[in-house]
Short mmCIF file of C-alpha atoms in Angstrom, two decimals:
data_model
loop_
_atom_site.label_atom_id
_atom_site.label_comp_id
_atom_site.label_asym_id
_atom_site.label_seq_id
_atom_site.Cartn_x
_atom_site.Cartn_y
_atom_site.Cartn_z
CA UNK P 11 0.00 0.00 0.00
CA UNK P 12 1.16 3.30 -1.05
CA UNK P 13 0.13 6.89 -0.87
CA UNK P 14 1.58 10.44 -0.89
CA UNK P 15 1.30 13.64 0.85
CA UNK P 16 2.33 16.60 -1.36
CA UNK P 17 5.66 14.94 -2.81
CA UNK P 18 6.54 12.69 -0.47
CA UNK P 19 5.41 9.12 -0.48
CA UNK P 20 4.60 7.53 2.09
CA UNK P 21 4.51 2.92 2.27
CA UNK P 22 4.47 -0.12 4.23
CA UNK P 23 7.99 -2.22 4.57
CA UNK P 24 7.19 -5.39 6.02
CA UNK P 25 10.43 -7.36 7.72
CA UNK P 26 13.86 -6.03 8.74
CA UNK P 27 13.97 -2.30 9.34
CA UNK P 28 17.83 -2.49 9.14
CA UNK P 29 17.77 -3.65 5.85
CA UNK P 30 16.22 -1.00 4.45
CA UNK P 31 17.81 1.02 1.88
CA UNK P 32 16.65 4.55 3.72
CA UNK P 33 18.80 7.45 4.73
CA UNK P 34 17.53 7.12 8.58
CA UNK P 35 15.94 4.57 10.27
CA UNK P 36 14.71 5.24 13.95
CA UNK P 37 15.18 4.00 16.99
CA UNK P 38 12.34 3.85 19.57
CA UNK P 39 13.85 4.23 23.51
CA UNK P 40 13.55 5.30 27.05
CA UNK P 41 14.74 8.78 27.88
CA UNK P 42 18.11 7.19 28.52
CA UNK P 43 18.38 6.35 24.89
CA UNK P 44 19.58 2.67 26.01
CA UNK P 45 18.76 0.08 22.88
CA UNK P 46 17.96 -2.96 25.06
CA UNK P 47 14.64 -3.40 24.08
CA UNK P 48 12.42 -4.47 20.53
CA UNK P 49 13.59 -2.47 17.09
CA UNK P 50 16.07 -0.41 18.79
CA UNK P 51 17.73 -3.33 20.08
CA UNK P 52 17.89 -4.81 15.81
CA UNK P 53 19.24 -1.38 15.61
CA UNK P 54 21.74 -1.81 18.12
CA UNK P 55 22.66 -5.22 17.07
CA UNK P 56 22.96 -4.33 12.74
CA UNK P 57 24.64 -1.11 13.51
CA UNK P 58 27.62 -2.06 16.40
CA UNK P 59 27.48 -0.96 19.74
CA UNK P 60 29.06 2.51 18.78
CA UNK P 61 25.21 3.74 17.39
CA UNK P 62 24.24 3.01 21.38
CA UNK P 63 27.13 4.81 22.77
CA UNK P 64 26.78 7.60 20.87
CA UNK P 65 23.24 8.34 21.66
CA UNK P 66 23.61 7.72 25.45
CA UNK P 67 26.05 10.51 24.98
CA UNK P 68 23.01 12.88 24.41
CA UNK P 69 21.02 11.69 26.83
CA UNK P 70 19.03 11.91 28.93
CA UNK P 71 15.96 13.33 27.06
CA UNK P 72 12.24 13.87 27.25
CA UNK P 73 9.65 12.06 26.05
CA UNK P 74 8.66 13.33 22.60
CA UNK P 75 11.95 14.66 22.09
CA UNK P 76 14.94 12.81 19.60
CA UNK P 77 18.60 13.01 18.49
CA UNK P 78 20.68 11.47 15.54
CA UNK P 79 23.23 9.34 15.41
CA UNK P 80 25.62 7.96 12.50
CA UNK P 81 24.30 4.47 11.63
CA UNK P 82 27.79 2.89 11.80
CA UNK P 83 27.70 -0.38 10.22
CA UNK P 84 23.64 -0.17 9.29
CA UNK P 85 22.67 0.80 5.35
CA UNK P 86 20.92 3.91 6.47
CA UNK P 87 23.24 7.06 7.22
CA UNK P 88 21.68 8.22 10.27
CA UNK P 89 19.79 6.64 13.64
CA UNK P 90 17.33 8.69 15.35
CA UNK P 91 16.48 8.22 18.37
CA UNK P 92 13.14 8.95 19.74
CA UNK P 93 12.14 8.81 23.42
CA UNK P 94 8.47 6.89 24.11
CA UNK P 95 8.81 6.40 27.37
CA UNK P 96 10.65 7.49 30.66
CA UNK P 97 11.53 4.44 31.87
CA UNK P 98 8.79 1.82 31.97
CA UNK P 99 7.66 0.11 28.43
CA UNK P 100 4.58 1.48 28.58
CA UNK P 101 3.77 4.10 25.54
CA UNK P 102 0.83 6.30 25.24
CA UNK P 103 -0.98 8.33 22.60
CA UNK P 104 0.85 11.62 23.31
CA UNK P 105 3.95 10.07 23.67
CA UNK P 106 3.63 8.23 20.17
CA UNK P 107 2.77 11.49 18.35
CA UNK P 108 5.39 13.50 20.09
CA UNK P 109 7.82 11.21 18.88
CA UNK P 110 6.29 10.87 15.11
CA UNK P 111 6.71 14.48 15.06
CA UNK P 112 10.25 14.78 16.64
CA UNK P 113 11.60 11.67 14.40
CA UNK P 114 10.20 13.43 10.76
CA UNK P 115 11.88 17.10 12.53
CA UNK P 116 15.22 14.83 13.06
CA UNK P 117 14.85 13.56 9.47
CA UNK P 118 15.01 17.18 8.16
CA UNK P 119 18.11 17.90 10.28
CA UNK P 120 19.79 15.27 9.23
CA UNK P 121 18.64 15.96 5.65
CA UNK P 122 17.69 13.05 5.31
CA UNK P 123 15.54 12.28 2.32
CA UNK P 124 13.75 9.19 3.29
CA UNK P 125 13.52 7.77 6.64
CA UNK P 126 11.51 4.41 8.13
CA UNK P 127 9.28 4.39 11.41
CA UNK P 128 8.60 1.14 13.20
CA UNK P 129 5.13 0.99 14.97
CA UNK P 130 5.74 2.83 18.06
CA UNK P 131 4.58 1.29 21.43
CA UNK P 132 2.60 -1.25 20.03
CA UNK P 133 4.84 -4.26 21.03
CA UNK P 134 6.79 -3.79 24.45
CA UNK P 135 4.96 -0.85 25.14
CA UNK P 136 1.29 -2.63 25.10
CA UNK P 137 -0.30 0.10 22.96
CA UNK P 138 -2.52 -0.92 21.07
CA UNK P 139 -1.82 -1.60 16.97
CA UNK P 140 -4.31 0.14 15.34
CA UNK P 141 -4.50 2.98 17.15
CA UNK P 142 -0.93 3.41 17.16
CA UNK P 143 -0.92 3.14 13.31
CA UNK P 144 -3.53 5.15 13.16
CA UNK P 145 -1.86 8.15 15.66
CA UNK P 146 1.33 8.01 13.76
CA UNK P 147 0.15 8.02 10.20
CA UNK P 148 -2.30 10.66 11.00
CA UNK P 149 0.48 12.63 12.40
CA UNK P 150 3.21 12.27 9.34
CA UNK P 151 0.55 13.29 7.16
CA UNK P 152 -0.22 16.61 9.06
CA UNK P 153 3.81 17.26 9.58
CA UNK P 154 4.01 16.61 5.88
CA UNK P 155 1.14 19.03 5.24
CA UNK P 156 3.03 21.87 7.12
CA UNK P 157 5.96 21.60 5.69
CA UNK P 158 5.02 21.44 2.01
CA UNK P 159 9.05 22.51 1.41
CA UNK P 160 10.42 19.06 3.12
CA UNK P 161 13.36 17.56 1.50
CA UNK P 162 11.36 14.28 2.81
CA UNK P 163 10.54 12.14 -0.15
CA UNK P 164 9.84 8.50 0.84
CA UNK P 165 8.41 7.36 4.25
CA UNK P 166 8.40 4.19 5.02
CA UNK P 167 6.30 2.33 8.22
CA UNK P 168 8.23 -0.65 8.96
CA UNK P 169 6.43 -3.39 10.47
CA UNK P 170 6.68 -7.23 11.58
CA UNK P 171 3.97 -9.54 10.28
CA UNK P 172 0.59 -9.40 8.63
CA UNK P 173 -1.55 -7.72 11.96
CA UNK P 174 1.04 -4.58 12.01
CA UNK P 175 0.51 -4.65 8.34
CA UNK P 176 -2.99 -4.75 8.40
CA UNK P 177 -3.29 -2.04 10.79
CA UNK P 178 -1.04 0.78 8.61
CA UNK P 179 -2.85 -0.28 5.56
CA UNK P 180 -6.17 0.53 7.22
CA UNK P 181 -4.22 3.71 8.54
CA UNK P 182 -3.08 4.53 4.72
CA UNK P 183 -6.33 3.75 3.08
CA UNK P 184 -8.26 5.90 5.60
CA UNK P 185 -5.50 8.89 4.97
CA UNK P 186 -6.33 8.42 1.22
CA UNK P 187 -9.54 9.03 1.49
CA UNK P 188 -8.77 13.03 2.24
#
């Protein structure tokens, strides 16, 4: 499933985020920026310890809030990191907007042209799938909308299995609609 907003495209990946051939992949965390934990942890273990290190070095954050990294020995350029959560795995709504928004504003800084979002919170941090899909396609759209001059051109949702899928298809189709 693909769609755009403006000129940038936005689709489903399904499988490996570090495999993708993206300039910036992101890293959901903790405010600590550790990568112990679900995608940032495939992060962690594609791109070397050094893409950990060098985020803990900026941290702590808040929630909501991100910073780049190198990607070291990933295919995409650039890591950033996002903050869900302060430090239990449990994500909510505001928190997985905040970080939609910081992640695409991270993207730009690191002038990055096309960057891939897992699901946020919707595996260790219990929230639940389709409303997570839902919150964060809803919210690249809108960034996307008010910032018609991005140098963003391809945004991919990155996703394990057919349910996470499902769920940002749903979340595309109903954006399309607009």
């Amino acid at each position: 499933m693909k769609t755009s907003v403006g000129k940038t495209k936005l689709e489903i990946a399904v499988g490996d985020i570090t495999q993708l051939e993206v300039d910036a992949v992101v890293a959901p965390a903790s405010v600590e920026l550790w990568m112990d934990h679900g995608v940032a942890a495939a992060i962690k273990a594609a791109g070397g310890e050094a893409v950990e290190k060098e985020a803990v070095l900026q941290g702590p954050i808040k929630v909501g809030e991100a910073v780049i990294t190198t990607g070291h020995d990933l295919k995409a350029r650039w890591v950033l990191h996002v903050a869900l959560s302060e430090s239990t795995p449990a994500v909510d709504a505001a928190a997985i907007v905040a970080a939609t928004r910081a992640a695409l504003a991270a993207a730009e800084r690191a002038h990055a042209r096309s960057v891939a979002l897992p699901a946020f919170g919707t595996g260790g941090g219990g929230f639940p799938l389709y409303q997570g899909a839902s919150l964060m396609v809803t919210e690249v759209a809108a960034y996307l909308r008010e910032h018609p001059r991005t140098a963003l051109r391809h945004v991919m949702f990155s996703v394990y299995g057919d349910a996470a899928r499902a769920a940002f298809k749903h979340a595309l189709v109903g954006l399309s609609r607009f």
